[in-house]
Amino acid sequence: MSVIIKTPEEIEKMRVSGRLAAEVLEMIAPYVQPGVTTDELDRRCHDYIVDVQNAIPAPLNYRGFPKSICTSVNHQVCHGIPGNKRLKSGDIINIDITTIKDGFHGDTSKMFFVGESSVLARRLTKVTYEALWLGINQVKPGAHLGDIGHIIQQYAESHNYSVVHEYCGHGIGRGFHEDPQVLHYGAPGTGIKLVPGMCFTIEPMINAGKRQVKMLPDGWTVVTKDRSLSAQWEHTILVTESGYEVLTLRDEEREQPAQSIA
């Protein structure tokens, strides 16, 4: 495993790209309404990234992915391809944004409620967000990657939810996906030791039912096998000398305690 430690100059570029990715989620929020298609959300995000931010939407043509964002609805776990299906009241959707600016990536995702969502959907979404922040709060020099995965798994399972094993967080920088892999399950004290200058994503995928998933014939969209709801949140994290910095923090997260967002 070859983990790339970022220089101060590279970290500054990561901050910029991370902020841009967060701003896309802030921009798109008012448009996540019943009746909108995920294609329309994709178009708005694409145009904003390209025309306003003068940045690049990283997913577009990445290993053949056909769109500029990922939109995963209800029992879709991750990598949903935007299309002509219209959102309806009660849906939940994860919108996953990755921007490239000056050669560096910022990667983040957020859950949105479409109209009035069920108590189950809101609870799953909230617990997943809390699990994300429990994982983030483990990040500091000398901690291990396993510490992050362990606390996320422990928290999700304490609410009778399950953690997806097949997909994980990842190192990020000039590359969209770099070492290390960041698992959302595991044992404390295992995995590599964190050092300042590491950048990676934490992005737990939590299912209301069983953890097993399958890929749809489109070769991208991952769904729960039992069709139970799935939720995911994602941030890009920098390991600092004293702890961590969230490079993709949204304004709403600066203004109120993290756990009250979901």
XYZ file of C-alpha atoms in Angstrom:
262
model
C 0.000 0.000 0.000
C 1.389 3.349 -1.075
C -0.320 6.174 0.816
C 0.484 9.615 -0.605
C 1.206 12.246 2.054
C 0.082 15.640 0.810
C 2.350 18.674 0.861
C 1.088 22.006 2.263
C 0.605 23.267 -1.305
C -1.373 20.159 -2.255
C -3.483 20.427 0.904
C -4.423 23.979 -0.045
C -5.631 22.740 -3.438
C -7.547 19.946 -1.715
C -9.267 22.552 0.460
C -10.396 24.436 -2.623
C -11.763 21.374 -4.413
C -13.420 20.122 -1.235
C -15.171 23.442 -0.756
C -16.395 23.391 -4.356
C -17.871 19.907 -3.906
C -19.696 21.073 -0.767
C -21.044 24.106 -2.621
C -22.571 21.873 -5.311
C -24.599 20.047 -2.648
C -25.696 23.399 -1.234
C -26.695 24.626 -4.696
C -28.741 21.547 -5.649
C -30.699 21.255 -2.381
C -33.699 23.439 -3.390
C -34.204 21.392 -6.568
C -34.603 18.030 -4.791
C -38.387 18.020 -4.956
C -41.148 15.573 -5.937
C -41.428 15.387 -9.732
C -37.831 16.217 -10.590
C -35.815 13.663 -12.547
C -32.346 12.635 -11.433
C -31.218 13.592 -14.949
C -32.273 17.174 -14.255
C -30.333 17.157 -10.978
C -27.313 15.842 -12.890
C -27.621 18.561 -15.546
C -27.860 21.333 -12.963
C -24.831 20.030 -11.068
C -22.835 19.547 -14.265
C -23.535 23.075 -15.496
C -22.738 24.570 -12.092
C -19.428 22.712 -11.771
C -18.332 23.517 -15.322
C -19.762 27.002 -15.920
C -19.746 28.581 -12.448
C -16.903 26.819 -10.640
C -14.711 26.299 -13.720
C -14.042 22.813 -12.385
C -14.451 19.269 -13.702
C -17.118 16.732 -12.596
C -14.897 13.743 -11.795
C -17.475 10.937 -12.338
C -18.163 11.889 -15.981
C -16.490 9.246 -18.179
C -14.627 7.822 -15.158
C -14.193 4.174 -16.180
C -17.136 4.715 -18.494
C -19.578 6.257 -15.991
C -21.984 8.263 -18.177
C -23.015 11.122 -15.863
C -21.498 13.909 -13.748
C -22.967 12.895 -10.359
C -24.247 9.731 -8.682
C -27.875 9.629 -7.532
C -28.864 6.643 -5.375
C -32.565 6.437 -4.472
C -34.194 4.396 -1.662
C -32.752 0.842 -1.833
C -29.935 1.930 -4.150
C -26.730 1.836 -2.091
C -24.293 3.769 -4.289
C -23.248 4.671 -7.845
C -26.787 5.201 -9.108
C -26.848 6.600 -12.656
C -29.081 9.659 -13.144
C -31.971 9.010 -15.520
C -35.526 9.963 -16.445
C -37.241 8.471 -13.393
C -39.052 11.157 -11.400
C -38.604 11.437 -7.647
C -41.746 11.101 -5.584
C -42.693 12.231 -2.098
C -41.331 9.792 0.467
C -38.173 8.947 -1.484
C -34.714 9.378 -0.010
C -31.786 10.114 -2.291
C -28.030 10.259 -1.905
C -26.327 12.774 -4.182
C -22.600 12.116 -4.551
C -20.407 14.935 -5.884
C -16.737 14.837 -6.832
C -15.065 17.904 -8.288
C -11.607 18.299 -9.805
C -9.949 21.710 -9.521
C -6.293 22.339 -10.402
C -5.778 18.575 -10.613
C -7.123 17.716 -7.140
C -10.337 15.972 -6.103
C -12.986 16.865 -3.519
C -15.509 14.098 -2.781
C -18.669 14.341 -0.681
C -22.259 13.091 -0.554
C -25.445 13.969 1.272
C -28.833 12.388 1.880
C -31.950 14.337 0.915
C -35.590 13.724 1.819
C -38.038 14.148 -1.063
C -41.253 15.632 0.305
C -42.456 13.797 3.408
C -40.310 10.768 4.281
C -41.180 7.925 6.631
C -40.029 7.647 10.223
C -37.904 4.629 9.185
C -36.192 6.603 6.414
C -35.485 9.548 8.698
C -34.130 7.334 11.465
C -31.835 5.404 9.106
C -30.562 8.634 7.571
C -29.905 10.189 10.983
C -28.098 7.145 12.377
C -25.919 6.958 9.244
C -24.975 10.629 9.606
C -24.137 10.126 13.272
C -22.035 7.075 12.344
C -20.120 9.170 9.813
C -19.237 11.734 12.478
C -18.323 9.095 15.042
C -15.874 7.777 12.436
C -14.526 11.239 11.642
C -13.953 11.936 15.323
C -11.559 8.961 15.501
C -9.181 10.645 13.063
C -5.909 11.866 14.581
C -2.215 11.056 14.239
C -1.446 7.662 15.772
C -4.989 6.316 15.407
C -5.620 3.330 13.151
C -7.985 2.961 10.221
C -9.635 0.095 12.091
C -10.700 2.526 14.810
C -12.875 4.338 12.255
C -14.507 1.214 10.884
C -15.073 -0.287 14.311
C -17.008 2.617 15.791
C -19.148 2.999 12.638
C -20.035 -0.706 12.625
C -20.683 -0.782 16.361
C -23.010 2.220 16.192
C -24.951 1.046 13.136
C -25.430 -2.456 14.493
C -26.520 -1.107 17.881
C -29.521 0.319 15.985
C -30.131 -3.047 14.257
C -28.829 -1.762 10.944
C -26.111 -3.364 8.814
C -22.932 -2.007 7.226
C -22.151 -2.629 3.561
C -18.774 -4.377 3.286
C -18.185 -4.373 -0.469
C -17.712 -0.615 -0.853
C -15.590 1.680 1.274
C -13.873 5.015 1.656
C -10.570 5.712 -0.058
C -7.526 7.885 -0.253
C -7.950 10.919 -2.473
C -5.852 13.679 -4.008
C -4.619 13.881 -7.575
C -6.267 10.487 -7.951
C -10.006 9.944 -7.530
C -9.300 6.703 -5.652
C -5.940 6.323 -3.926
C -4.665 4.160 -1.073
C -5.693 3.438 1.604
C -9.070 1.732 1.545
C -11.186 2.958 4.466
C -13.470 0.170 5.675
C -16.614 0.986 7.635
C -16.291 -2.120 9.789
C -13.449 -3.805 11.622
C -11.481 -3.971 14.841
C -9.850 -1.107 16.772
C -6.073 -0.932 16.601
C -5.913 -2.636 13.200
C -5.020 -1.222 9.807
C -2.483 1.436 8.999
C -1.577 4.166 11.466
C -2.709 7.675 10.559
C -0.142 10.423 10.040
C -0.529 14.127 9.212
C -0.989 14.866 5.521
C -3.134 11.828 4.742
C -6.364 12.591 2.879
C -9.189 10.091 2.557
C -12.944 9.787 2.450
C -15.215 8.289 5.086
C -18.526 7.299 3.491
C -20.511 4.666 5.412
C -23.296 2.853 3.559
C -25.830 1.624 6.106
C -28.797 -0.641 5.285
C -32.077 -0.871 7.181
C -32.117 -4.604 6.428
C -29.325 -7.084 5.677
C -25.917 -5.976 4.462
C -25.888 -8.026 1.228
C -25.900 -6.041 -2.014
C -25.928 -6.723 -5.738
C -25.052 -4.759 -8.866
C -27.690 -4.001 -11.483
C -27.131 -4.900 -15.158
C -26.033 -1.299 -15.907
C -22.703 -2.266 -14.325
C -22.774 0.596 -11.822
C -25.868 0.842 -9.636
C -25.564 -1.136 -6.386
C -28.769 -2.088 -4.529
C -29.681 -3.958 -1.352
C -30.521 -7.595 -2.099
C -33.547 -7.493 0.221
C -34.676 -4.106 -1.215
C -34.373 -2.492 2.212
C -33.580 1.212 2.385
C -29.933 2.285 2.346
C -28.348 5.575 3.397
C -24.891 7.070 2.891
C -23.043 10.264 3.798
C -19.499 11.155 2.775
C -16.797 13.666 3.635
C -13.183 14.137 2.562
C -10.915 14.247 5.611
C -7.388 15.564 6.142
C -5.293 14.217 9.023
C -3.746 17.239 10.756
C -1.022 17.513 13.401
C -3.647 17.612 16.155
C -6.613 15.726 14.705
C -8.579 16.232 11.505
C -9.993 18.796 9.114
C -13.163 18.122 7.103
C -12.382 19.510 3.654
C -15.965 19.166 2.356
C -17.848 20.761 5.255
C -21.093 22.484 4.246
C -22.242 25.805 5.703
C -25.140 24.105 7.511
C -22.592 21.948 9.341
C -20.575 24.973 10.423
C -23.650 26.632 11.883
C -25.063 23.839 14.057
C -23.973 20.613 15.765
C -23.256 17.874 13.267
C -25.779 15.404 14.617
C -28.711 17.794 14.152
C -28.387 18.035 10.356
C -29.968 14.731 9.338
